[in-house]
Amino acid sequence: MPYATIDDITELYGANALYVADRDQDGAADTQAVDRALSSASAEIDTHIGVRYALPLFEVPEFLKTICVDIAVYRLALSADVLSEEHRRRYEDALSFLKRVSDGKAALQFTSSAPTEDGEPSPGPRPIVLEGPVRLFSREKMRDI
C-alpha cells in the first residue's frame, strides 16, 4: 500500500504539480501513472526504512507522505521529460533523509506506539546489533580437529 495518495500531492504542492503525470496531453493527470509512481516510491522507501522498522508500518508518519510524494513526482517528471532542478533537489533531500534513517541517525516520528505481541507499546525502532554470540567455529577451535 502506498504511503501517499494523489490527494496528498495536490494538498502539498497544488493541482498544478500533477502536470508531470499528464501522459496524453489532455490537461488531466493520468491516475494510473500517479498510482504506479506512488507505489514505486513506497517500495523505495521500504528498502531504506525496513532496516530499522518492522514492515508494514502500523501508522504512516506525515513526513513519510511528503517523502513519498517527492520521490513519486521526481519519477513522473523524469519519465515525462519535464524534470526541473526543484524536482531533483526534493528527490535528493528525500533520499538523504531515508539514508539517515537506515543508518540510525534519524528516526520516524509516530503519533502512537505500535503494540507488541504481549500488548505492550513498542519501544521504537529496532536496535542495531553490533555484537553476536560466541563463534562456534574459529581458527583456534578448528586447529585441533
mmCIF file of N, CA and C in Angstrom, residues 33-109:
data_model
loop_
_atom_site.group_PDB
_atom_site.id
_atom_site.type_symbol
_atom_site.label_atom_id
_atom_site.label_comp_id
_atom_site.label_asym_id
_atom_site.label_seq_id
_atom_site.Cartn_x
_atom_site.Cartn_y
_atom_site.Cartn_z
ATOM 1 N N ALA A 33 -0.646 6.336 -13.867
ATOM 2 C CA ALA A 33 0.774 6.682 -13.787
ATOM 3 C C ALA A 33 1.116 7.207 -12.391
ATOM 4 N N VAL A 34 0.223 8.007 -11.817
ATOM 5 C CA VAL A 34 0.454 8.536 -10.471
ATOM 6 C C VAL A 34 0.451 7.404 -9.451
ATOM 7 N N ASP A 35 -0.522 6.508 -9.550
ATOM 8 C CA ASP A 35 -0.589 5.371 -8.622
ATOM 9 C C ASP A 35 0.652 4.493 -8.733
ATOM 10 N N ARG A 36 1.102 4.259 -9.952
ATOM 11 C CA ARG A 36 2.301 3.452 -10.182
ATOM 12 C C ARG A 36 3.531 4.136 -9.578
ATOM 13 N N ALA A 37 3.639 5.446 -9.753
ATOM 14 C CA ALA A 37 4.775 6.183 -9.209
ATOM 15 C C ALA A 37 4.750 6.194 -7.681
ATOM 16 N N LEU A 38 3.575 6.338 -7.091
ATOM 17 C CA LEU A 38 3.463 6.317 -5.631
ATOM 18 C C LEU A 38 3.799 4.938 -5.065
ATOM 19 N N SER A 39 3.384 3.886 -5.749
ATOM 20 C CA SER A 39 3.717 2.525 -5.307
ATOM 21 C C SER A 39 5.211 2.275 -5.411
ATOM 22 N N SER A 40 5.802 2.745 -6.501
ATOM 23 C CA SER A 40 7.246 2.592 -6.687
ATOM 24 C C SER A 40 8.023 3.376 -5.632
ATOM 25 N N ALA A 41 7.556 4.575 -5.344
ATOM 26 C CA ALA A 41 8.211 5.401 -4.315
ATOM 27 C C ALA A 41 8.093 4.745 -2.947
ATOM 28 N N SER A 42 6.946 4.163 -2.659
ATOM 29 C CA SER A 42 6.761 3.483 -1.370
ATOM 30 C C SER A 42 7.672 2.274 -1.250
ATOM 31 N N ALA A 43 7.850 1.540 -2.341
ATOM 32 C CA ALA A 43 8.760 0.392 -2.326
ATOM 33 C C ALA A 43 10.194 0.850 -2.104
ATOM 34 N N GLU A 44 10.560 1.970 -2.699
ATOM 35 C CA GLU A 44 11.911 2.512 -2.488
ATOM 36 C C GLU A 44 12.101 2.942 -1.038
ATOM 37 N N ILE A 45 11.083 3.533 -0.453
ATOM 38 C CA ILE A 45 11.133 3.930 0.953
ATOM 39 C C ILE A 45 11.308 2.704 1.838
ATOM 40 N N ASP A 46 10.575 1.648 1.527
ATOM 41 C CA ASP A 46 10.656 0.416 2.322
ATOM 42 C C ASP A 46 12.064 -0.172 2.333
ATOM 43 N N THR A 47 12.782 -0.048 1.220
ATOM 44 C CA THR A 47 14.146 -0.594 1.193
ATOM 45 C C THR A 47 15.052 0.111 2.185
ATOM 46 N N HIS A 48 14.756 1.355 2.478
ATOM 47 C CA HIS A 48 15.574 2.107 3.437
ATOM 48 C C HIS A 48 15.094 1.928 4.870
ATOM 49 N N ILE A 49 13.801 2.106 5.095
ATOM 50 C CA ILE A 49 13.309 2.070 6.481
ATOM 51 C C ILE A 49 13.137 0.659 7.007
ATOM 52 N N GLY A 50 13.099 -0.330 6.104
ATOM 53 C CA GLY A 50 12.969 -1.714 6.529
ATOM 54 C C GLY A 50 14.156 -2.194 7.348
ATOM 55 N N VAL A 51 15.268 -1.498 7.253
ATOM 56 C CA VAL A 51 16.452 -1.827 8.045
ATOM 57 C C VAL A 51 16.198 -1.553 9.527
ATOM 58 N N ARG A 52 15.423 -0.525 9.812
ATOM 59 C CA ARG A 52 15.216 -0.084 11.193
ATOM 60 C C ARG A 52 13.814 -0.330 11.738
ATOM 61 N N TYR A 53 12.819 -0.479 10.875
ATOM 62 C CA TYR A 53 11.434 -0.590 11.315
ATOM 63 C C TYR A 53 10.792 -1.846 10.735
ATOM 64 N N ALA A 54 9.921 -2.453 11.522
ATOM 65 C CA ALA A 54 9.166 -3.614 11.044
ATOM 66 C C ALA A 54 8.143 -3.137 10.017
ATOM 67 N N LEU A 55 8.087 -3.846 8.906
ATOM 68 C CA LEU A 55 7.156 -3.501 7.841
ATOM 69 C C LEU A 55 6.040 -4.526 7.789
ATOM 70 N N PRO A 56 4.853 -4.164 7.424
ATOM 71 C CA PRO A 56 4.377 -2.828 7.088
ATOM 72 C C PRO A 56 4.241 -1.967 8.343
ATOM 73 N N LEU A 57 4.393 -0.683 8.149
ATOM 74 C CA LEU A 57 4.263 0.252 9.264
ATOM 75 C C LEU A 57 2.826 0.249 9.771
ATOM 76 N N PHE A 58 2.663 0.353 11.073
ATOM 77 C CA PHE A 58 1.326 0.378 11.658
ATOM 78 C C PHE A 58 0.676 1.733 11.482
ATOM 79 N N GLU A 59 1.479 2.740 11.198
ATOM 80 C CA GLU A 59 0.992 4.117 11.015
ATOM 81 C C GLU A 59 1.954 4.820 10.065
ATOM 82 N N VAL A 60 1.447 5.679 9.197
ATOM 83 C CA VAL A 60 2.299 6.413 8.263
ATOM 84 C C VAL A 60 2.519 7.822 8.802
ATOM 85 N N PRO A 61 3.759 8.143 9.210
ATOM 86 C CA PRO A 61 4.039 9.499 9.674
ATOM 87 C C PRO A 61 3.818 10.519 8.549
ATOM 88 N N GLU A 62 3.411 11.705 8.901
ATOM 89 C CA GLU A 62 3.133 12.744 7.911
ATOM 90 C C GLU A 62 4.342 13.042 7.037
ATOM 91 N N PHE A 63 5.524 13.076 7.645
ATOM 92 C CA PHE A 63 6.717 13.407 6.862
ATOM 93 C C PHE A 63 7.013 12.322 5.834
ATOM 94 N N LEU A 64 6.652 11.085 6.125
ATOM 95 C CA LEU A 64 6.868 9.997 5.181
ATOM 96 C C LEU A 64 5.976 10.173 3.951
ATOM 97 N N LYS A 65 4.799 10.765 4.137
ATOM 98 C CA LYS A 65 3.936 11.068 2.996
ATOM 99 C C LYS A 65 4.623 12.075 2.076
ATOM 100 N N THR A 66 5.243 13.076 2.675
ATOM 101 C CA THR A 66 5.955 14.088 1.891
ATOM 102 C C THR A 66 7.107 13.463 1.121
ATOM 103 N N ILE A 67 7.847 12.584 1.777
ATOM 104 C CA ILE A 67 8.962 11.903 1.132
ATOM 105 C C ILE A 67 8.451 11.082 -0.057
ATOM 106 N N CYS A 68 7.359 10.370 0.139
ATOM 107 C CA CYS A 68 6.774 9.554 -0.915
ATOM 108 C C CYS A 68 6.326 10.415 -2.099
ATOM 109 N N VAL A 69 5.706 11.527 -1.797
ATOM 110 C CA VAL A 69 5.255 12.440 -2.856
ATOM 111 C C VAL A 69 6.447 12.980 -3.636
ATOM 112 N N ASP A 70 7.497 13.403 -2.941
ATOM 113 C CA ASP A 70 8.668 13.959 -3.619
ATOM 114 C C ASP A 70 9.333 12.942 -4.543
ATOM 115 N N ILE A 71 9.438 11.702 -4.092
ATOM 116 C CA ILE A 71 10.047 10.663 -4.924
ATOM 117 C C ILE A 71 9.157 10.359 -6.122
ATOM 118 N N ALA A 72 7.852 10.253 -5.908
ATOM 119 C CA ALA A 72 6.927 9.943 -6.995
ATOM 120 C C ALA A 72 6.898 11.053 -8.041
ATOM 121 N N VAL A 73 6.845 12.300 -7.599
ATOM 122 C CA VAL A 73 6.809 13.419 -8.554
ATOM 123 C C VAL A 73 8.120 13.483 -9.347
ATOM 124 N N TYR A 74 9.226 13.189 -8.690
ATOM 125 C CA TYR A 74 10.519 13.151 -9.396
ATOM 126 C C TYR A 74 10.485 12.093 -10.495
ATOM 127 N N ARG A 75 10.001 10.904 -10.163
ATOM 128 C CA ARG A 75 9.958 9.815 -11.148
ATOM 129 C C ARG A 75 8.994 10.151 -12.301
ATOM 130 N N LEU A 76 7.861 10.775 -11.965
ATOM 131 C CA LEU A 76 6.922 11.182 -13.015
ATOM 132 C C LEU A 76 7.541 12.243 -13.924
ATOM 133 N N ALA A 77 8.217 13.204 -13.326
ATOM 134 C CA ALA A 77 8.848 14.266 -14.119
ATOM 135 C C ALA A 77 9.971 13.706 -14.988
ATOM 136 N N LEU A 78 10.699 12.754 -14.457
ATOM 137 C CA LEU A 78 11.787 12.134 -15.204
ATOM 138 C C LEU A 78 11.255 11.390 -16.418
ATOM 139 N N SER A 79 10.162 10.645 -16.236
ATOM 140 C CA SER A 79 9.609 9.879 -17.356
ATOM 141 C C SER A 79 8.880 10.766 -18.364
ATOM 142 N N ALA A 80 8.396 11.926 -17.930
ATOM 143 C CA ALA A 80 7.703 12.843 -18.849
ATOM 144 C C ALA A 80 8.664 13.841 -19.478
ATOM 145 N N ASP A 81 9.940 13.739 -19.126
ATOM 146 C CA ASP A 81 10.981 14.617 -19.657
ATOM 147 C C ASP A 81 10.717 16.092 -19.346
ATOM 148 N N VAL A 82 10.217 16.357 -18.127
ATOM 149 C CA VAL A 82 9.992 17.726 -17.670
ATOM 150 C C VAL A 82 10.689 17.951 -16.317
ATOM 151 N N LEU A 83 11.756 17.212 -16.105
ATOM 152 C CA LEU A 83 12.473 17.283 -14.830
ATOM 153 C C LEU A 83 13.063 18.665 -14.617
ATOM 154 N N SER A 84 12.834 19.217 -13.432
ATOM 155 C CA SER A 84 13.415 20.515 -13.084
ATOM 156 C C SER A 84 14.420 20.328 -11.959
ATOM 157 N N GLU A 85 15.163 21.355 -11.700
ATOM 158 C CA GLU A 85 16.141 21.317 -10.608
ATOM 159 C C GLU A 85 15.431 21.175 -9.254
ATOM 160 N N GLU A 86 14.249 21.752 -9.142
ATOM 161 C CA GLU A 86 13.451 21.631 -7.911
ATOM 162 C C GLU A 86 13.061 20.176 -7.649
ATOM 163 N N HIS A 87 12.637 19.471 -8.703
ATOM 164 C CA HIS A 87 12.302 18.049 -8.556
ATOM 165 C C HIS A 87 13.514 17.263 -8.080
ATOM 166 N N ARG A 88 14.643 17.518 -8.723
ATOM 167 C CA ARG A 88 15.871 16.796 -8.380
ATOM 168 C C ARG A 88 16.292 17.086 -6.937
ATOM 169 N N ARG A 89 16.210 18.324 -6.502
ATOM 170 C CA ARG A 89 16.618 18.683 -5.138
ATOM 171 C C ARG A 89 15.716 18.011 -4.104
ATOM 172 N N ARG A 90 14.412 18.024 -4.348
ATOM 173 C CA ARG A 90 13.491 17.373 -3.405
ATOM 174 C C ARG A 90 13.746 15.871 -3.328
ATOM 175 N N TYR A 91 14.026 15.251 -4.480
ATOM 176 C CA TYR A 91 14.317 13.826 -4.514
ATOM 177 C C TYR A 91 15.606 13.519 -3.747
ATOM 178 N N GLU A 92 16.629 14.288 -3.976
ATOM 179 C CA GLU A 92 17.903 14.063 -3.287
ATOM 180 C C GLU A 92 17.774 14.307 -1.789
ATOM 181 N N ASP A 93 16.989 15.304 -1.391
ATOM 182 C CA ASP A 93 16.737 15.539 0.040
ATOM 183 C C ASP A 93 15.979 14.367 0.661
ATOM 184 N N ALA A 94 15.022 13.816 -0.073
ATOM 185 C CA ALA A 94 14.265 12.665 0.422
ATOM 186 C C ALA A 94 15.183 11.460 0.611
ATOM 187 N N LEU A 95 16.036 11.192 -0.369
ATOM 188 C CA LEU A 95 16.964 10.075 -0.253
ATOM 189 C C LEU A 95 17.951 10.282 0.884
ATOM 190 N N SER A 96 18.379 11.500 1.069
ATOM 191 C CA SER A 96 19.303 11.801 2.165
ATOM 192 C C SER A 96 18.657 11.490 3.514
ATOM 193 N N PHE A 97 17.407 11.879 3.674
ATOM 194 C CA PHE A 97 16.699 11.577 4.920
ATOM 195 C C PHE A 97 16.550 10.077 5.111
ATOM 196 N N LEU A 98 16.165 9.368 4.055
ATOM 197 C CA LEU A 98 15.984 7.920 4.164
ATOM 198 C C LEU A 98 17.288 7.208 4.510
ATOM 199 N N LYS A 99 18.387 7.678 3.965
ATOM 200 C CA LYS A 99 19.692 7.084 4.300
ATOM 201 C C LYS A 99 20.042 7.333 5.766
ATOM 202 N N ARG A 100 19.698 8.518 6.262
ATOM 203 C CA ARG A 100 19.947 8.802 7.681
ATOM 204 C C ARG A 100 19.091 7.910 8.566
ATOM 205 N N VAL A 101 17.862 7.634 8.155
ATOM 206 C CA VAL A 101 17.003 6.725 8.924
ATOM 207 C C VAL A 101 17.610 5.333 8.945
ATOM 208 N N SER A 102 18.043 4.852 7.788
ATOM 209 C CA SER A 102 18.602 3.497 7.741
ATOM 210 C C SER A 102 19.913 3.395 8.503
ATOM 211 N N ASP A 103 20.658 4.488 8.618
ATOM 212 C CA ASP A 103 21.907 4.496 9.387
ATOM 213 C C ASP A 103 21.675 4.704 10.874
ATOM 214 N N GLY A 104 20.443 4.993 11.262
ATOM 215 C CA GLY A 104 20.134 5.215 12.669
ATOM 216 C C GLY A 104 20.421 6.634 13.133
ATOM 217 N N LYS A 105 20.632 7.555 12.211
ATOM 218 C CA LYS A 105 20.937 8.947 12.561
ATOM 219 C C LYS A 105 19.684 9.822 12.572
ATOM 220 N N ALA A 106 18.571 9.278 12.083
ATOM 221 C CA ALA A 106 17.276 9.967 12.111
ATOM 222 C C ALA A 106 16.224 8.908 12.400
ATOM 223 N N ALA A 107 15.068 9.350 12.864
ATOM 224 C CA ALA A 107 14.008 8.408 13.208
ATOM 225 C C ALA A 107 12.670 8.931 12.703
ATOM 226 N N LEU A 108 11.787 7.998 12.426
ATOM 227 C CA LEU A 108 10.419 8.365 12.065
ATOM 228 C C LEU A 108 9.650 8.657 13.344
ATOM 229 N N GLN A 109 8.814 9.672 13.315
ATOM 230 C CA GLN A 109 8.028 10.053 14.485
ATOM 231 C C GLN A 109 6.591 9.582 14.303
#
